[in-house]
PDB file of C-alpha atoms in Angstrom:
ATOM      1  CA  MET A   1     -14.387  -2.881  -2.001  1.00 84.00           C
ATOM      2  CA  THR A   2     -12.420  -5.892  -3.202  1.00 92.00           C
ATOM      3  CA  ASN A   3      -8.681  -6.295  -2.868  1.00 91.00           C
ATOM      4  CA  LYS A   4      -8.177  -5.869  -6.623  1.00 94.00           C
ATOM      5  CA  GLN A   5     -10.118  -2.605  -6.517  1.00 94.00           C
ATOM      6  CA  LEU A   6      -7.964  -1.448  -3.605  1.00 93.00           C
ATOM      7  CA  ALA A   7      -4.811  -2.299  -5.564  1.00 93.00           C
ATOM      8  CA  VAL A   8      -6.034  -0.237  -8.530  1.00 94.00           C
ATOM      9  CA  MET A   9      -7.000   2.580  -6.162  1.00 94.00           C
ATOM     10  CA  TYR A  10      -3.510   2.432  -4.642  1.00 93.00           C
ATOM     11  CA  LEU A  11      -1.921   2.821  -8.095  1.00 93.00           C
ATOM     12  CA  GLU A  12      -4.127   5.807  -8.934  1.00 94.00           C
ATOM     13  CA  LEU A  13      -3.570   7.510  -5.590  1.00 94.00           C
ATOM     14  CA  MET A  14       0.165   6.813  -5.727  1.00 91.00           C
ATOM     15  CA  SER A  15       0.497   8.503  -9.114  1.00 90.00           C
ATOM     16  CA  MET A  16      -1.469  11.531  -7.856  1.00 92.00           C
ATOM     17  CA  TYR A  17       0.584  11.576  -4.634  1.00 89.00           C
ATOM     18  CA  GLU A  18       3.846  11.547  -6.592  1.00 88.00           C
ATOM     19  CA  GLU A  19       2.658  14.447  -8.757  1.00 89.00           C
ATOM     20  CA  ASP A  20       2.092  16.606  -5.679  1.00 90.00           C
ATOM     21  CA  PHE A  21       5.120  15.343  -3.749  1.00 85.00           C
ATOM     22  CA  PRO A  22       7.787  14.570  -6.371  1.00 84.00           C
ATOM     23  CA  VAL A  23      10.669  12.240  -5.624  1.00 78.00           C
ATOM     24  CA  ASP A  24      14.164  13.126  -6.823  1.00 78.00           C
ATOM     25  CA  LYS A  25      15.170   9.626  -7.876  1.00 78.00           C
ATOM     26  CA  THR A  26      13.184   6.462  -8.332  1.00 77.00           C
ATOM     27  CA  THR A  27      15.224   3.285  -8.302  1.00 84.00           C
ATOM     28  CA  ALA A  28      14.419  -0.184  -9.553  1.00 86.00           C
ATOM     29  CA  GLU A  29      14.178  -1.266  -5.926  1.00 89.00           C
ATOM     30  CA  ASP A  30      11.392   1.275  -5.328  1.00 86.00           C
ATOM     31  CA  THR A  31       9.491  -0.087  -8.316  1.00 87.00           C
ATOM     32  CA  GLU A  32       9.911  -3.659  -7.062  1.00 92.00           C
ATOM     33  CA  ASN A  33       8.727  -2.658  -3.583  1.00 91.00           C
ATOM     34  CA  ARG A  34       5.648  -1.007  -5.065  1.00 91.00           C
ATOM     35  CA  ALA A  35       4.871  -4.130  -7.112  1.00 94.00           C
ATOM     36  CA  LEU A  36       5.314  -6.262  -3.992  1.00 95.00           C
ATOM     37  CA  LEU A  37       2.906  -4.030  -2.057  1.00 93.00           C
ATOM     38  CA  ILE A  38       0.335  -4.363  -4.833  1.00 94.00           C
ATOM     39  CA  GLU A  39       0.648  -8.157  -4.703  1.00 95.00           C
ATOM     40  CA  LYS A  40       0.241  -8.067  -0.927  1.00 94.00           C
ATOM     41  CA  ILE A  41      -2.868  -5.890  -1.229  1.00 93.00           C
ATOM     42  CA  GLU A  42      -4.411  -8.301  -3.745  1.00 94.00           C
ATOM     43  CA  SER A  43      -3.620 -11.365  -1.627  1.00 92.00           C
ATOM     44  CA  ASN A  44      -4.507  -9.591   1.647  1.00 89.00           C
ATOM     45  CA  SER A  45      -1.227 -10.577   3.313  1.00 90.00           C
ATOM     46  CA  LEU A  46      -0.097  -7.213   4.647  1.00 92.00           C
ATOM     47  CA  SER A  47       2.008  -6.697   7.734  1.00 91.00           C
ATOM     48  CA  LYS A  48       1.729  -3.771  10.138  1.00 91.00           C
ATOM     49  CA  LYS A  49       4.779  -2.221   8.473  1.00 92.00           C
ATOM     50  CA  ASP A  50       3.099  -2.473   5.064  1.00 92.00           C
ATOM     51  CA  LEU A  51       0.015  -0.725   6.411  1.00 92.00           C
ATOM     52  CA  THR A  52       2.131   2.136   7.740  1.00 92.00           C
ATOM     53  CA  LEU A  53       3.640   2.504   4.251  1.00 91.00           C
ATOM     54  CA  LEU A  54       0.201   2.534   2.617  1.00 92.00           C
ATOM     55  CA  GLU A  55      -1.426   4.875   5.116  1.00 93.00           C
ATOM     56  CA  PRO A  56      -0.124   8.243   3.772  1.00 92.00           C
ATOM     57  CA  VAL A  57      -1.143   7.399   0.208  1.00 92.00           C
ATOM     58  CA  PHE A  58      -4.685   6.384   1.164  1.00 93.00           C
ATOM     59  CA  ASN A  59      -4.979   9.340   3.556  1.00 94.00           C
ATOM     60  CA  TYR A  60      -4.092  11.559   0.596  1.00 93.00           C
ATOM     61  CA  GLY A  61      -7.212  10.193  -1.116  1.00 92.00           C
ATOM     62  CA  HIS A  62      -9.273  10.716   2.066  1.00 93.00           C
ATOM     63  CA  MET A  63      -9.612   6.969   2.640  1.00 92.00           C
ATOM     64  CA  ASP A  64      -9.097   5.097   5.880  1.00 92.00           C
ATOM     65  CA  VAL A  65      -6.860   2.177   4.924  1.00 89.00           C
ATOM     66  CA  HIS A  66      -7.648   0.404   8.205  1.00 89.00           C
ATOM     67  CA  LYS A  67     -11.316   0.236   7.235  1.00 91.00           C
ATOM     68  CA  TYR A  68     -10.538  -1.928   4.197  1.00 88.00           C
ATOM     69  CA  LEU A  69      -7.292  -3.728   5.037  1.00 88.00           C
ATOM     70  CA  LYS A  70      -6.146  -5.569   8.128  1.00 87.00           C
ATOM     71  CA  ALA A  71      -2.652  -6.709   9.035  1.00 86.00           C
ATOM     72  CA  LYS A  72      -2.044 -10.426   9.245  1.00 81.00           C
ATOM     73  CA  LYS A  73      -1.625 -11.604  12.807  1.00 77.00           C
ATOM     74  CA  ARG A  74       1.674 -13.292  13.476  1.00 72.00           C
ATOM     75  CA  PHE A  75       1.972 -15.982  16.097  1.00 70.00           C
ATOM     76  CA  ILE A  76       5.287 -17.286  17.338  1.00 72.00           C
ATOM     77  CA  TRP A  77       5.356 -20.549  19.238  1.00 73.00           C
ATOM     78  CA  PHE A  78       8.351 -21.475  21.344  1.00 65.00           C
TER      79      PHE A  78
END
């Protein structure tokens, strides 16, 4: 599965997830964060935190997100 296909899958699963688990208020910041996550999925530049945010949505669709996406490794040199 390509990254673009995963991004489309994320949008579909997210809309289904929100139907079953409605949110009281959606802010512009939430929409921007979702768009940023989609860009990160397409460019394959996800962090561990991003993967933890994506995990419940993909689990809802019975998909293992860790099978398709990997977190970027961060190296810090002193």
